[in-house]
């Protein structure tokens, strides 16, 4: 924590940060009341300019506006004292999908009342977006950050991306702000609430600007047939490009809504709860949620609502069982799944859920190890090793790279089964195993000597730690409710941790599906779905049989396929989606034919069926297959995003910038010099030009100021400074190549992740970055076709799925044809691919693959029932 006190305010916690400053929840020790404090990171002349504006903002006193109480100068920092809102943002509601019509109108109504009040005082918002619209526990809308956008420092990189251009009025792009500018922004938000898409989406800032200035948005009723024409007209009038032709004022907008809304019997002046209906569940789900059993196992196929049931069980534990959020542990397979669960829970409760222990087991174990590492002879500031291969090469230089990779996999296998180096050496059956065990011992000794842990160690050492009876009691007694999603994906070490942590209160909730086990090659043990009934005595088992997501035609293919696995146990399934023609099979003469089919079909879906690019995903078995589909989509100018080709932290520009941040953390300029040199583009020992030399000196001077604490910055702003001083961003923009654009996108993603961390939390940010998953970095609202492997698609769903490259030897992989066990996992992987589609499925394969004739995948015949 950066601060513990500010004058009379006791800092409770850091809530976030942005271009304006850091935000803290603080307790006024005199008034004995909680407030939100904005601590400005601004130059003195900026602060003087802000004072007059702050006095004006303090005059805003309206039930739909976050109250601005006071400004102050404490310990040399400019402080804004604001009302603390316990609730959630409109963005968290939008993440869940389209908002029901009457609810959307009531939200917009309250926003208009706030704008009407502020505009009469000649105060404009300037940056209205879903993130600035808050909803309190009593379902009252509160708009925050009126007028603050004008104080973001001009010229910063974040200034160009933090303001959410998709909500900016045409005149705002020219620096002109009018009352009608806020009307446009609210119209864009209204549009997105009803359609789940902003009016304009594009790949670049310039493309968005062009669209806002020159293009018309798609009529909302085409994206959501439930939008009536009278409401569509109001929204389109609010989005008029010419301010003179736009709805003139908030009161006019409000009057139009009040008058027209009478046709659907909506009284827009009355606020009703925005939370989703607690009882909008199937009878099976309600039975599980209302069960008084402490130990529950929920089984069900893809699309049967296992995760939804888990979410409502958490709700019941807190609301009905009165458990405190910090006594509940929720384990998910991916961090994206954890974030989705968090958002849905916050929607249910009506406020943020900061105290839950929620995340992947790696994330949970990291939290435990940061507290207890000294018990393992590690210090609390241990670092996470991202890649074991460089260390292994250093330890055993005589072993070639292919064998070294096999040894690394063997070490990962040992740790997943809680096998220590000593145990591995004792149980060797041949020379190869002995070699692996000896290298394992060297590797572990090196890590401990250097206070390092790899990703597998996070699980391995936590399991070892919990063998200590005193520590086990501390944690097992803490967690009064443990809920685990995707039981079939746990390794023995992970399963052991779950068993240990649930041993005190014996309250556990598990979900699983053997048919979706696709990580056995990583050490996952799908049999836990069955073994849990023995390992947790008296556990009550429920089977969900209603499929909410997958259409009948697609489900038929999936069940035909998975029934070929001998271990598969048929489950009764009631399909709730109607039978339609939703599956198409295509075979091309070669890969180019297949790509042509893909691009042609995407164009047809966009132009003839009013689909969006974001509705579609292209799935393939391995990352190496993506190139030809990328080239085909690029050639046809179809926007796309590739997901999961490499870890974000392994990308060159990210590595250099992270090394720079490590230098800042350790206050060691020598560690920062390689990054500065790389950013400046210095590739030789030749004398530097004056311009380069000046930039190097400025970068070092900036570092010294940061070290001395003379600059109050977020992590993102530290990066911005060095990027701007080096001229690196400008060079990337001028380059224009695909490679340069990819680098720029990676840097912007890094800045976006970094903006929520203060410099005092730099060590936490660096760890967060290492544990970050590619799925977390994807802008799911961006209107692009998503390209990814089937493994990356686990847990996701798309209206339209293209399953491509379905040839024998690729899917299933040739190396996995040799044993029934590995072939069964390939079949489960294909089952997962098929069931990602919620409306349409296209399966394609070329008759020639990489210039040689190939057979179609055996899975195609199996899907068809042969």
mmCIF file with all atom_site columns, C-alpha atoms in Angstrom, residues 6 16-18 20-25 35-41 66 68 70 72 77-82 132 144-146 148:
data_model
loop_
_atom_site.group_PDB
_atom_site.id
_atom_site.type_symbol
_atom_site.label_atom_id
_atom_site.label_alt_id
_atom_site.label_comp_id
_atom_site.label_asym_id
_atom_site.label_entity_id
_atom_site.label_seq_id
_atom_site.pdbx_PDB_ins_code
_atom_site.Cartn_x
_atom_site.Cartn_y
_atom_site.Cartn_z
_atom_site.occupancy
_atom_site.B_iso_or_equiv
_atom_site.pdbx_formal_charge
_atom_site.auth_seq_id
_atom_site.auth_comp_id
_atom_site.auth_asym_id
_atom_site.auth_atom_id
_atom_site.pdbx_PDB_model_num
ATOM 1  C CA . UNK A 1 6   ? -3.434  11.293 4.650   1.00 0.00 ? 6   UNK A CA 1
ATOM 2  C CA . UNK A 1 16  ? -7.611  1.840  -8.524  1.00 0.00 ? 16  UNK A CA 1
ATOM 3  C CA . UNK A 1 17  ? -5.792  4.433  -10.543 1.00 0.00 ? 17  UNK A CA 1
ATOM 4  C CA . UNK A 1 18  ? -5.827  6.228  -13.841 1.00 0.00 ? 18  UNK A CA 1
ATOM 5  C CA . UNK A 1 20  ? -5.859  11.651 -13.126 1.00 0.00 ? 20  UNK A CA 1
ATOM 6  C CA . UNK A 1 21  ? -4.576  9.927  -10.016 1.00 0.00 ? 21  UNK A CA 1
ATOM 7  C CA . UNK A 1 22  ? -4.904  7.122  -7.489  1.00 0.00 ? 22  UNK A CA 1
ATOM 8  C CA . UNK A 1 23  ? -8.220  6.407  -5.785  1.00 0.00 ? 23  UNK A CA 1
ATOM 9  C CA . UNK A 1 24  ? -8.399  5.166  -2.203  1.00 0.00 ? 24  UNK A CA 1
ATOM 10 C CA . UNK A 1 25  ? -11.158 4.112  0.148   1.00 0.00 ? 25  UNK A CA 1
ATOM 11 C CA . UNK A 1 35  ? -15.013 8.508  1.543   1.00 0.00 ? 35  UNK A CA 1
ATOM 12 C CA . UNK A 1 36  ? -13.298 7.933  -1.780  1.00 0.00 ? 36  UNK A CA 1
ATOM 13 C CA . UNK A 1 37  ? -10.114 10.014 -2.131  1.00 0.00 ? 37  UNK A CA 1
ATOM 14 C CA . UNK A 1 38  ? -8.682  10.933 -5.518  1.00 0.00 ? 38  UNK A CA 1
ATOM 15 C CA . UNK A 1 39  ? -5.004  11.773 -5.044  1.00 0.00 ? 39  UNK A CA 1
ATOM 16 C CA . UNK A 1 40  ? -3.897  13.756 -8.091  1.00 0.00 ? 40  UNK A CA 1
ATOM 17 C CA . UNK A 1 41  ? -0.655  13.017 -9.942  1.00 0.00 ? 41  UNK A CA 1
ATOM 18 C CA . UNK A 1 66  ? -21.415 10.935 -7.244  1.00 0.00 ? 66  UNK A CA 1
ATOM 19 C CA . UNK A 1 68  ? -17.968 15.828 -4.726  1.00 0.00 ? 68  UNK A CA 1
ATOM 20 C CA . UNK A 1 70  ? -14.169 18.875 -0.897  1.00 0.00 ? 70  UNK A CA 1
ATOM 21 C CA . UNK A 1 72  ? -7.641  19.745 -0.067  1.00 0.00 ? 72  UNK A CA 1
ATOM 22 C CA . UNK A 1 77  ? -0.750  16.177 -2.603  1.00 0.00 ? 77  UNK A CA 1
ATOM 23 C CA . UNK A 1 78  ? -3.893  17.556 -4.211  1.00 0.00 ? 78  UNK A CA 1
ATOM 24 C CA . UNK A 1 79  ? -6.880  15.588 -2.807  1.00 0.00 ? 79  UNK A CA 1
ATOM 25 C CA . UNK A 1 80  ? -10.460 15.348 -4.045  1.00 0.00 ? 80  UNK A CA 1
ATOM 26 C CA . UNK A 1 81  ? -12.924 13.959 -1.465  1.00 0.00 ? 81  UNK A CA 1
ATOM 27 C CA . UNK A 1 82  ? -15.802 12.032 -3.063  1.00 0.00 ? 82  UNK A CA 1
ATOM 28 C CA . UNK A 1 132 ? -18.366 5.928  -15.260 1.00 0.00 ? 132 UNK A CA 1
ATOM 29 C CA . UNK A 1 144 ? -18.923 9.777  -11.640 1.00 0.00 ? 144 UNK A CA 1
ATOM 30 C CA . UNK A 1 145 ? -15.929 11.749 -12.970 1.00 0.00 ? 145 UNK A CA 1
ATOM 31 C CA . UNK A 1 146 ? -17.793 14.762 -14.374 1.00 0.00 ? 146 UNK A CA 1
ATOM 32 C CA . UNK A 1 148 ? -12.179 15.218 -15.183 1.00 0.00 ? 148 UNK A CA 1
#
